[in-house]
Amino acid sequence: MKKLMETLTADRDHWVGDGFPVRSLFSYHPNAAAVSPFLLFDYAGPYNFAPNIGEPRGVGRHPHRGFETVTIVYDGEVSHKDSEGGGGTIGAGDVQWMTAAGGILHEEYHSKVFSRTGGPFRMVQLWVNLPAKDKMSRPKYQAILSAEIPVVTFAGGKARIIAGAFGKTRGPASTFTPINIWDVRLDAGANVALDIPEGHNALLSVLSGRVRIDGTEIGAAEVARLSADGAGAVVETLEETVLLVLTGEPIDEPVVGQGPFVMNTEGEIRQAFDDFKRGKFGLAASA
Ligand code: MN
């Protein structure tokens, strides 16, 4: 079995642009290898937005290089547009998987409809690292709609398989390294054995509810980081729980990140800032 190594959480929240009230449950973990290939976990909301008659809230055009952003919407709607021509609106249950790789410019806003009506808002944005050999590859965009995400039911709950595999069921996301992302809903009083591979880092994130893992209680907006050693984990629920399970084979390479760029060396970070300043991002299409 995997062991509980630590519980991660945010001691404060902050706004990303004016649209996303975010808690960074982890971000540039002091031991990057322990959460690899994941880099950052922003939990936005739960938050109730009032109807807005002005321009939709959000964050304007900004660059990324060297990794992927994965946005999972639980409540509300987000509209995205990027310099490669990728984009669209995603709503509850949908996932947007943007591979920034060699460089992209994008903007993230509430959809026009959600902005006007307001209401509950909740989403997760993950940053997923790329191996060095793929960091400068061509950007791409996967819009993964709820209807394309298979659901597996089991005693005590169900799981939507966004990436990787759960038993024989495979998720639709295409990934660069072996990754599992499961949106798991558990009943109160459940006792569920999750089949997590040996050698994968594992982050079991409680978005709402309360669980016990390896003898420790984990509550809302807390992430249980499990050992890469061992296979499988048992989750007991004390309440009805929404759990986001992230597992992945660590990328055994140096991580140097600054602002919106995550590379392997300081020189590559300087190059990213320089390329951005010289307008070398977002040449493939005008956004
Ligand atoms: Mn972004």
PDB file of C-alpha atoms and ligand atoms in Angstrom:
ATOM      1  CA  MET A   1       0.000   0.000   0.000  1.00  0.00           C
ATOM      2  CA  LYS A   2       1.027   3.594  -0.494  1.00  0.00           C
ATOM      3  CA  LYS A   3       1.796   5.616   2.643  1.00  0.00           C
ATOM      4  CA  LEU A   4       0.498   9.082   3.500  1.00  0.00           C
ATOM      5  CA  MET A   5       3.581  11.343   3.317  1.00  0.00           C
ATOM      6  CA  GLU A   6       1.974  14.734   4.076  1.00  0.00           C
ATOM      7  CA  THR A   7      -1.187  16.811   3.766  1.00  0.00           C
ATOM      8  CA  LEU A   8      -0.964  19.861   1.497  1.00  0.00           C
ATOM      9  CA  THR A   9      -3.277  22.864   1.696  1.00  0.00           C
ATOM     10  CA  ALA A  10      -3.334  26.621   1.109  1.00  0.00           C
ATOM     11  CA  ASP A  11      -3.046  28.986   4.062  1.00  0.00           C
ATOM     12  CA  ARG A  12      -4.598  31.830   2.058  1.00  0.00           C
ATOM     13  CA  ASP A  13      -6.414  32.563  -1.162  1.00  0.00           C
ATOM     14  CA  HIS A  14      -5.803  35.053  -3.953  1.00  0.00           C
ATOM     15  CA  TRP A  15      -7.514  36.232  -7.124  1.00  0.00           C
ATOM     16  CA  VAL A  16      -6.254  35.255 -10.562  1.00  0.00           C
ATOM     17  CA  GLY A  17      -7.348  38.228 -12.641  1.00  0.00           C
ATOM     18  CA  ASP A  18     -10.775  39.310 -11.355  1.00  0.00           C
ATOM     19  CA  GLY A  19     -12.503  36.012 -12.194  1.00  0.00           C
ATOM     20  CA  PHE A  20     -10.880  33.248 -10.181  1.00  0.00           C
ATOM     21  CA  PRO A  21     -10.762  33.153  -6.352  1.00  0.00           C
ATOM     22  CA  VAL A  22      -8.018  30.580  -6.001  1.00  0.00           C
ATOM     23  CA  ARG A  23      -6.375  28.514  -3.299  1.00  0.00           C
ATOM     24  CA  SER A  24      -3.065  27.033  -4.511  1.00  0.00           C
ATOM     25  CA  LEU A  25      -3.135  23.660  -2.734  1.00  0.00           C
ATOM     26  CA  PHE A  26       0.390  23.171  -4.006  1.00  0.00           C
ATOM     27  CA  SER A  27       2.618  25.233  -6.252  1.00  0.00           C
ATOM     28  CA  TYR A  28       6.352  24.722  -6.715  1.00  0.00           C
ATOM     29  CA  HIS A  29       6.517  22.121  -3.948  1.00  0.00           C
ATOM     30  CA  PRO A  30       9.948  22.376  -2.251  1.00  0.00           C
ATOM     31  CA  ASN A  31      10.531  18.800  -3.361  1.00  0.00           C
ATOM     32  CA  ALA A  32       9.371  18.989  -6.986  1.00  0.00           C
ATOM     33  CA  ALA A  33      10.099  15.283  -7.483  1.00  0.00           C
ATOM     34  CA  ALA A  34       7.471  14.383  -4.850  1.00  0.00           C
ATOM     35  CA  VAL A  35       4.559  15.788  -6.884  1.00  0.00           C
ATOM     36  CA  SER A  36       6.008  15.288 -10.390  1.00  0.00           C
ATOM     37  CA  PRO A  37       4.696  15.392 -13.092  1.00  0.00           C
ATOM     38  CA  PHE A  38       2.221  17.780 -11.438  1.00  0.00           C
ATOM     39  CA  LEU A  39       3.489  21.312 -10.782  1.00  0.00           C
ATOM     40  CA  LEU A  40       0.588  23.300  -9.433  1.00  0.00           C
ATOM     41  CA  PHE A  41      -2.959  22.758  -8.165  1.00  0.00           C
ATOM     42  CA  ASP A  42      -5.237  25.808  -8.097  1.00  0.00           C
ATOM     43  CA  TYR A  43      -8.677  25.260  -6.563  1.00  0.00           C
ATOM     44  CA  ALA A  44     -11.016  28.112  -7.577  1.00  0.00           C
ATOM     45  CA  GLY A  45     -14.126  28.535  -5.467  1.00  0.00           C
ATOM     46  CA  PRO A  46     -16.604  27.381  -4.353  1.00  0.00           C
ATOM     47  CA  TYR A  47     -17.755  30.965  -4.860  1.00  0.00           C
ATOM     48  CA  ASN A  48     -21.062  32.589  -5.724  1.00  0.00           C
ATOM     49  CA  PHE A  49     -20.815  35.281  -8.410  1.00  0.00           C
ATOM     50  CA  ALA A  50     -23.502  37.967  -8.647  1.00  0.00           C
ATOM     51  CA  PRO A  51     -24.927  38.656 -12.127  1.00  0.00           C
ATOM     52  CA  ASN A  52     -22.559  40.955 -14.032  1.00  0.00           C
ATOM     53  CA  ILE A  53     -23.751  43.293 -16.790  1.00  0.00           C
ATOM     54  CA  GLY A  54     -20.213  44.447 -17.668  1.00  0.00           C
ATOM     55  CA  GLU A  55     -17.401  42.612 -19.450  1.00  0.00           C
ATOM     56  CA  PRO A  56     -16.931  39.016 -18.212  1.00  0.00           C
ATOM     57  CA  ARG A  57     -14.491  38.584 -15.358  1.00  0.00           C
ATOM     58  CA  GLY A  58     -11.296  36.646 -15.889  1.00  0.00           C
ATOM     59  CA  VAL A  59      -7.665  36.979 -16.802  1.00  0.00           C
ATOM     60  CA  GLY A  60      -6.407  38.608 -20.009  1.00  0.00           C
ATOM     61  CA  ARG A  61      -3.841  37.420 -22.514  1.00  0.00           C
ATOM     62  CA  HIS A  62      -0.722  35.892 -20.933  1.00  0.00           C
ATOM     63  CA  PRO A  63       1.988  33.419 -21.989  1.00  0.00           C
ATOM     64  CA  HIS A  64       2.922  29.885 -20.948  1.00  0.00           C
ATOM     65  CA  ARG A  65       5.810  27.629 -21.978  1.00  0.00           C
ATOM     66  CA  GLY A  66       7.097  24.199 -21.020  1.00  0.00           C
ATOM     67  CA  PHE A  67       4.024  22.470 -19.557  1.00  0.00           C
ATOM     68  CA  GLU A  68       0.259  21.872 -19.869  1.00  0.00           C
ATOM     69  CA  THR A  69      -2.688  23.532 -18.135  1.00  0.00           C
ATOM     70  CA  VAL A  70      -5.631  21.267 -17.341  1.00  0.00           C
ATOM     71  CA  THR A  71      -8.865  22.969 -16.332  1.00  0.00           C
ATOM     72  CA  ILE A  72     -11.695  20.922 -14.825  1.00  0.00           C
ATOM     73  CA  VAL A  73     -14.999  22.751 -14.371  1.00  0.00           C
ATOM     74  CA  TYR A  74     -17.351  21.697 -11.542  1.00  0.00           C
ATOM     75  CA  ASP A  75     -19.748  24.675 -11.535  1.00  0.00           C
ATOM     76  CA  GLY A  76     -19.985  27.685 -13.855  1.00  0.00           C
ATOM     77  CA  GLU A  77     -18.590  28.189 -17.355  1.00  0.00           C
ATOM     78  CA  VAL A  78     -15.174  29.283 -18.605  1.00  0.00           C
ATOM     79  CA  SER A  79     -14.298  30.600 -22.059  1.00  0.00           C
ATOM     80  CA  HIS A  80     -10.803  30.236 -23.385  1.00  0.00           C
ATOM     81  CA  LYS A  81      -9.015  31.536 -26.467  1.00  0.00           C
ATOM     82  CA  ASP A  82      -5.398  30.920 -27.422  1.00  0.00           C
ATOM     83  CA  SER A  83      -2.883  32.041 -30.020  1.00  0.00           C
ATOM     84  CA  GLU A  84      -2.974  28.672 -31.813  1.00  0.00           C
ATOM     85  CA  GLY A  85      -6.670  29.021 -32.579  1.00  0.00           C
ATOM     86  CA  GLY A  86      -7.716  26.680 -29.741  1.00  0.00           C
ATOM     87  CA  GLY A  87     -10.575  27.655 -27.496  1.00  0.00           C
ATOM     88  CA  GLY A  88     -14.231  27.499 -26.669  1.00  0.00           C
ATOM     89  CA  THR A  89     -16.505  27.442 -23.671  1.00  0.00           C
ATOM     90  CA  ILE A  90     -16.465  24.621 -21.150  1.00  0.00           C
ATOM     91  CA  GLY A  91     -19.089  24.031 -18.476  1.00  0.00           C
ATOM     92  CA  ALA A  92     -19.751  21.720 -15.561  1.00  0.00           C
ATOM     93  CA  GLY A  93     -18.127  18.334 -16.131  1.00  0.00           C
ATOM     94  CA  ASP A  94     -16.011  19.475 -19.074  1.00  0.00           C
ATOM     95  CA  VAL A  95     -12.215  19.579 -19.177  1.00  0.00           C
ATOM     96  CA  GLN A  96      -9.842  21.720 -21.174  1.00  0.00           C
ATOM     97  CA  TRP A  97      -6.359  20.349 -21.728  1.00  0.00           C
ATOM     98  CA  MET A  98      -4.006  22.969 -23.159  1.00  0.00           C
ATOM     99  CA  THR A  99      -0.468  21.958 -24.087  1.00  0.00           C
ATOM    100  CA  ALA A 100       1.514  25.205 -23.973  1.00  0.00           C
ATOM    101  CA  ALA A 101       4.767  23.353 -24.848  1.00  0.00           C
ATOM    102  CA  GLY A 102       6.982  25.685 -26.945  1.00  0.00           C
ATOM    103  CA  GLY A 103       4.863  28.734 -26.203  1.00  0.00           C
ATOM    104  CA  ILE A 104       1.300  29.961 -26.271  1.00  0.00           C
ATOM    105  CA  LEU A 105      -0.656  33.081 -25.400  1.00  0.00           C
ATOM    106  CA  HIS A 106      -4.122  32.621 -23.953  1.00  0.00           C
ATOM    107  CA  GLU A 107      -6.939  34.292 -22.063  1.00  0.00           C
ATOM    108  CA  GLU A 108      -9.394  32.781 -19.592  1.00  0.00           C
ATOM    109  CA  TYR A 109     -12.762  34.401 -18.809  1.00  0.00           C
ATOM    110  CA  HIS A 110     -16.169  33.506 -17.446  1.00  0.00           C
ATOM    111  CA  SER A 111     -18.455  32.704 -20.380  1.00  0.00           C
ATOM    112  CA  LYS A 112     -20.783  35.521 -21.448  1.00  0.00           C
ATOM    113  CA  VAL A 113     -23.825  33.496 -20.358  1.00  0.00           C
ATOM    114  CA  PHE A 114     -22.442  32.598 -16.926  1.00  0.00           C
ATOM    115  CA  SER A 115     -21.219  36.151 -16.451  1.00  0.00           C
ATOM    116  CA  ARG A 116     -24.731  37.557 -17.033  1.00  0.00           C
ATOM    117  CA  THR A 117     -26.572  35.009 -14.909  1.00  0.00           C
ATOM    118  CA  GLY A 118     -23.976  34.551 -12.156  1.00  0.00           C
ATOM    119  CA  GLY A 119     -24.257  31.680  -9.686  1.00  0.00           C
ATOM    120  CA  PRO A 120     -22.037  29.027  -8.122  1.00  0.00           C
ATOM    121  CA  PHE A 121     -18.527  28.711  -9.524  1.00  0.00           C
ATOM    122  CA  ARG A 122     -15.968  26.000  -8.878  1.00  0.00           C
ATOM    123  CA  MET A 123     -13.068  24.733 -10.954  1.00  0.00           C
ATOM    124  CA  VAL A 124      -9.610  23.222 -10.689  1.00  0.00           C
ATOM    125  CA  GLN A 125      -6.603  24.179 -12.765  1.00  0.00           C
ATOM    126  CA  LEU A 126      -3.593  21.874 -12.779  1.00  0.00           C
ATOM    127  CA  TRP A 127      -0.205  22.532 -14.302  1.00  0.00           C
ATOM    128  CA  VAL A 128       1.279  19.297 -15.649  1.00  0.00           C
ATOM    129  CA  ASN A 129       4.966  19.180 -16.522  1.00  0.00           C
ATOM    130  CA  LEU A 130       6.367  17.979 -19.837  1.00  0.00           C
ATOM    131  CA  PRO A 131       9.530  15.922 -20.313  1.00  0.00           C
ATOM    132  CA  ALA A 132      12.491  18.020 -21.550  1.00  0.00           C
ATOM    133  CA  LYS A 133      12.237  16.478 -25.025  1.00  0.00           C
ATOM    134  CA  ASP A 134       8.643  17.760 -25.425  1.00  0.00           C
ATOM    135  CA  LYS A 135       8.919  21.190 -23.760  1.00  0.00           C
ATOM    136  CA  MET A 136       9.536  23.009 -27.047  1.00  0.00           C
ATOM    137  CA  SER A 137       7.082  20.933 -29.087  1.00  0.00           C
ATOM    138  CA  ARG A 138       4.111  22.450 -30.903  1.00  0.00           C
ATOM    139  CA  PRO A 139       1.266  23.688 -28.694  1.00  0.00           C
ATOM    140  CA  LYS A 140      -2.076  21.871 -28.870  1.00  0.00           C
ATOM    141  CA  TYR A 141      -5.526  21.937 -27.332  1.00  0.00           C
ATOM    142  CA  GLN A 142      -7.920  19.171 -26.275  1.00  0.00           C
ATOM    143  CA  ALA A 143     -11.503  20.103 -25.449  1.00  0.00           C
ATOM    144  CA  ILE A 144     -12.884  17.138 -23.518  1.00  0.00           C
ATOM    145  CA  LEU A 145     -16.639  17.297 -23.036  1.00  0.00           C
ATOM    146  CA  SER A 146     -18.418  15.614 -20.140  1.00  0.00           C
ATOM    147  CA  ALA A 147     -20.204  13.226 -22.538  1.00  0.00           C
ATOM    148  CA  GLU A 148     -16.815  11.845 -23.698  1.00  0.00           C
ATOM    149  CA  ILE A 149     -15.630  11.052 -20.156  1.00  0.00           C
ATOM    150  CA  PRO A 150     -16.469   7.455 -19.161  1.00  0.00           C
ATOM    151  CA  VAL A 151     -18.023   6.784 -15.750  1.00  0.00           C
ATOM    152  CA  VAL A 152     -17.184   3.697 -13.695  1.00  0.00           C
ATOM    153  CA  THR A 153     -19.509   2.816 -10.810  1.00  0.00           C
ATOM    154  CA  PHE A 154     -18.439   0.681  -7.847  1.00  0.00           C
ATOM    155  CA  ALA A 155     -19.619  -0.054  -4.311  1.00  0.00           C
ATOM    156  CA  GLY A 156     -19.514   3.283  -2.470  1.00  0.00           C
ATOM    157  CA  GLY A 157     -19.335   5.632  -5.427  1.00  0.00           C
ATOM    158  CA  LYS A 158     -18.331   6.339  -9.000  1.00  0.00           C
ATOM    159  CA  ALA A 159     -15.430   7.787 -10.930  1.00  0.00           C
ATOM    160  CA  ARG A 160     -15.174   9.775 -14.141  1.00  0.00           C
ATOM    161  CA  ILE A 161     -11.970   8.801 -15.934  1.00  0.00           C
ATOM    162  CA  ILE A 162     -10.475  11.956 -17.469  1.00  0.00           C
ATOM    163  CA  ALA A 163      -6.981  10.597 -18.161  1.00  0.00           C
ATOM    164  CA  GLY A 164      -5.238   7.258 -17.815  1.00  0.00           C
ATOM    165  CA  ALA A 165      -7.118   4.124 -16.842  1.00  0.00           C
ATOM    166  CA  PHE A 166      -9.341   2.837 -14.057  1.00  0.00           C
ATOM    167  CA  GLY A 167      -9.467  -0.947 -14.353  1.00  0.00           C
ATOM    168  CA  LYS A 168     -10.154  -1.572 -18.038  1.00  0.00           C
ATOM    169  CA  THR A 169     -11.734   1.846 -18.632  1.00  0.00           C
ATOM    170  CA  ARG A 170      -9.556   4.440 -20.349  1.00  0.00           C
ATOM    171  CA  GLY A 171      -9.972   8.218 -20.198  1.00  0.00           C
ATOM    172  CA  PRO A 172      -9.998  10.368 -23.355  1.00  0.00           C
ATOM    173  CA  ALA A 173      -7.097  12.754 -22.595  1.00  0.00           C
ATOM    174  CA  SER A 174      -3.881  12.252 -24.508  1.00  0.00           C
ATOM    175  CA  THR A 175      -0.874  12.689 -22.178  1.00  0.00           C
ATOM    176  CA  PHE A 176       2.900  12.878 -22.684  1.00  0.00           C
ATOM    177  CA  THR A 177       3.770  10.733 -19.647  1.00  0.00           C
ATOM    178  CA  PRO A 178       1.728   8.103 -17.760  1.00  0.00           C
ATOM    179  CA  ILE A 179      -0.916  10.001 -15.763  1.00  0.00           C
ATOM    180  CA  ASN A 180      -4.254   9.151 -14.147  1.00  0.00           C
ATOM    181  CA  ILE A 181      -6.852  11.837 -13.442  1.00  0.00           C
ATOM    182  CA  TRP A 182     -10.092  10.574 -11.886  1.00  0.00           C
ATOM    183  CA  ASP A 183     -13.027  12.720 -10.718  1.00  0.00           C
ATOM    184  CA  VAL A 184     -14.316  10.502  -7.894  1.00  0.00           C
ATOM    185  CA  ARG A 185     -17.629  10.905  -6.034  1.00  0.00           C
ATOM    186  CA  LEU A 186     -17.980   8.842  -2.861  1.00  0.00           C
ATOM    187  CA  ASP A 187     -20.959   8.183  -0.603  1.00  0.00           C
ATOM    188  CA  ALA A 188     -20.693   8.812   3.137  1.00  0.00           C
ATOM    189  CA  GLY A 189     -19.426   5.752   4.987  1.00  0.00           C
ATOM    190  CA  ALA A 190     -17.729   4.242   1.944  1.00  0.00           C
ATOM    191  CA  ASN A 191     -14.539   2.223   2.134  1.00  0.00           C
ATOM    192  CA  VAL A 192     -12.939   2.111  -1.289  1.00  0.00           C
ATOM    193  CA  ALA A 193      -9.665   0.579  -2.465  1.00  0.00           C
ATOM    194  CA  LEU A 194      -8.175   2.608  -5.317  1.00  0.00           C
ATOM    195  CA  ASP A 195      -5.851   0.768  -7.670  1.00  0.00           C
ATOM    196  CA  ILE A 196      -2.920   3.226  -7.966  1.00  0.00           C
ATOM    197  CA  PRO A 197       0.217   1.940  -9.702  1.00  0.00           C
ATOM    198  CA  GLU A 198       3.508   1.271  -7.923  1.00  0.00           C
ATOM    199  CA  GLY A 199       5.991   4.030  -8.815  1.00  0.00           C
ATOM    200  CA  HIS A 200       3.347   6.707  -9.401  1.00  0.00           C
ATOM    201  CA  ASN A 201       3.274   9.800  -7.215  1.00  0.00           C
ATOM    202  CA  ALA A 202      -0.302  10.116  -5.958  1.00  0.00           C
ATOM    203  CA  LEU A 203      -2.233  13.204  -4.851  1.00  0.00           C
ATOM    204  CA  LEU A 204      -5.711  12.549  -3.436  1.00  0.00           C
ATOM    205  CA  SER A 205      -7.446  15.915  -3.296  1.00  0.00           C
ATOM    206  CA  VAL A 206     -10.601  16.383  -1.231  1.00  0.00           C
ATOM    207  CA  LEU A 207     -12.625  19.159  -2.895  1.00  0.00           C
ATOM    208  CA  SER A 208     -15.563  18.700  -0.531  1.00  0.00           C
ATOM    209  CA  GLY A 209     -16.351  16.212   2.224  1.00  0.00           C
ATOM    210  CA  ARG A 210     -14.044  14.388   4.602  1.00  0.00           C
ATOM    211  CA  VAL A 211     -12.060  11.156   4.333  1.00  0.00           C
ATOM    212  CA  ARG A 212      -9.598   9.040   6.266  1.00  0.00           C
ATOM    213  CA  ILE A 213      -6.466   7.855   4.454  1.00  0.00           C
ATOM    214  CA  ASP A 214      -3.722   5.786   6.133  1.00  0.00           C
ATOM    215  CA  GLY A 215      -5.153   6.703   9.559  1.00  0.00           C
ATOM    216  CA  THR A 216      -5.314  10.486   9.010  1.00  0.00           C
ATOM    217  CA  GLU A 217      -8.422  12.615   8.397  1.00  0.00           C
ATOM    218  CA  ILE A 218      -8.279  14.825   5.305  1.00  0.00           C
ATOM    219  CA  GLY A 219     -10.868  17.585   4.832  1.00  0.00           C
ATOM    220  CA  ALA A 220     -12.037  19.963   2.123  1.00  0.00           C
ATOM    221  CA  ALA A 221      -9.316  21.769   0.139  1.00  0.00           C
ATOM    222  CA  GLU A 222      -6.656  19.404   1.448  1.00  0.00           C
ATOM    223  CA  VAL A 223      -4.467  17.098  -0.633  1.00  0.00           C
ATOM    224  CA  ALA A 224      -3.118  13.799   0.677  1.00  0.00           C
ATOM    225  CA  ARG A 225       0.283  13.197  -0.895  1.00  0.00           C
ATOM    226  CA  LEU A 226       1.035   9.484  -0.979  1.00  0.00           C
ATOM    227  CA  SER A 227       4.332   7.691  -1.499  1.00  0.00           C
ATOM    228  CA  ALA A 228       5.451   6.603  -4.956  1.00  0.00           C
ATOM    229  CA  ASP A 229       6.389   3.308  -3.297  1.00  0.00           C
ATOM    230  CA  GLY A 230       3.635   0.772  -2.809  1.00  0.00           C
ATOM    231  CA  ALA A 231       0.517   0.145  -4.869  1.00  0.00           C
ATOM    232  CA  GLY A 232      -3.070   1.089  -4.044  1.00  0.00           C
ATOM    233  CA  ALA A 233      -4.699   3.211  -1.361  1.00  0.00           C
ATOM    234  CA  VAL A 234      -7.798   2.833   0.788  1.00  0.00           C
ATOM    235  CA  VAL A 235     -10.113   5.805   1.224  1.00  0.00           C
ATOM    236  CA  GLU A 236     -12.757   5.757   3.966  1.00  0.00           C
ATOM    237  CA  THR A 237     -15.324   8.546   3.786  1.00  0.00           C
ATOM    238  CA  LEU A 238     -16.715  10.301   6.851  1.00  0.00           C
ATOM    239  CA  GLU A 239     -19.049  12.398   4.660  1.00  0.00           C
ATOM    240  CA  GLU A 240     -20.185  12.424   1.056  1.00  0.00           C
ATOM    241  CA  THR A 241     -16.979  13.419  -0.758  1.00  0.00           C
ATOM    242  CA  VAL A 242     -15.759  14.811  -4.066  1.00  0.00           C
ATOM    243  CA  LEU A 243     -12.210  13.556  -4.537  1.00  0.00           C
ATOM    244  CA  LEU A 244      -9.883  14.438  -7.401  1.00  0.00           C
ATOM    245  CA  VAL A 245      -7.273  11.700  -7.795  1.00  0.00           C
ATOM    246  CA  LEU A 246      -4.033  12.619  -9.592  1.00  0.00           C
ATOM    247  CA  THR A 247      -1.332  10.028 -10.104  1.00  0.00           C
ATOM    248  CA  GLY A 248       1.674   9.983 -12.389  1.00  0.00           C
ATOM    249  CA  GLU A 249       5.055   8.556 -13.124  1.00  0.00           C
ATOM    250  CA  PRO A 250       7.585  11.180 -11.936  1.00  0.00           C
ATOM    251  CA  ILE A 251       9.651  12.964 -14.605  1.00  0.00           C
ATOM    252  CA  ASP A 252      13.198  12.621 -13.284  1.00  0.00           C
ATOM    253  CA  GLU A 253      14.546  15.961 -14.592  1.00  0.00           C
ATOM    254  CA  PRO A 254      15.360  19.346 -13.004  1.00  0.00           C
ATOM    255  CA  VAL A 255      12.407  21.755 -12.655  1.00  0.00           C
ATOM    256  CA  VAL A 256      13.104  25.483 -12.966  1.00  0.00           C
ATOM    257  CA  GLY A 257       9.949  27.556 -12.954  1.00  0.00           C
ATOM    258  CA  GLN A 258       9.338  31.272 -12.906  1.00  0.00           C
ATOM    259  CA  GLY A 259       5.964  32.961 -13.401  1.00  0.00           C
ATOM    260  CA  PRO A 260       4.220  31.366 -16.400  1.00  0.00           C
ATOM    261  CA  PHE A 261       7.241  29.355 -17.625  1.00  0.00           C
ATOM    262  CA  VAL A 262       8.503  25.962 -16.405  1.00  0.00           C
ATOM    263  CA  MET A 263      11.716  24.684 -17.961  1.00  0.00           C
ATOM    264  CA  ASN A 264      14.781  22.646 -16.926  1.00  0.00           C
ATOM    265  CA  THR A 265      17.446  25.380 -16.600  1.00  0.00           C
ATOM    266  CA  GLU A 266      17.769  29.082 -15.641  1.00  0.00           C
ATOM    267  CA  GLY A 267      19.037  29.764 -19.169  1.00  0.00           C
ATOM    268  CA  GLU A 268      15.849  28.358 -20.689  1.00  0.00           C
ATOM    269  CA  ILE A 269      13.773  30.586 -18.372  1.00  0.00           C
ATOM    270  CA  ARG A 270      15.750  33.686 -19.472  1.00  0.00           C
ATOM    271  CA  GLN A 271      15.205  32.597 -23.082  1.00  0.00           C
ATOM    272  CA  ALA A 272      11.441  32.284 -22.451  1.00  0.00           C
ATOM    273  CA  PHE A 273      11.206  35.841 -21.033  1.00  0.00           C
ATOM    274  CA  ASP A 274      13.351  37.110 -23.914  1.00  0.00           C
ATOM    275  CA  ASP A 275      11.268  35.315 -26.577  1.00  0.00           C
ATOM    276  CA  PHE A 276       8.064  36.647 -25.001  1.00  0.00           C
ATOM    277  CA  LYS A 277       9.411  40.235 -24.950  1.00  0.00           C
ATOM    278  CA  ARG A 278      10.436  39.932 -28.588  1.00  0.00           C
ATOM    279  CA  GLY A 279       6.943  38.814 -29.633  1.00  0.00           C
ATOM    280  CA  LYS A 280       7.956  35.268 -30.522  1.00  0.00           C
ATOM    281  CA  PHE A 281       4.935  33.714 -28.770  1.00  0.00           C
ATOM    282  CA  GLY A 282       1.660  33.192 -30.540  1.00  0.00           C
ATOM    283  CA  LEU A 283       2.852  33.489 -34.128  1.00  0.00           C
ATOM    284  CA  ALA A 284       0.800  30.580 -35.469  1.00  0.00           C
ATOM    285  CA  ALA A 285      -2.495  32.488 -35.424  1.00  0.00           C
ATOM    286  CA  SER A 286      -3.713  35.853 -34.217  1.00  0.00           C
ATOM    287  CA  ALA A 287      -5.809  35.675 -31.045  1.00  0.00           C
TER     288      ALA A 287
HETATM  289 MN    MN B   1      -3.071  30.624 -18.059  1.00  0.00          MN
END
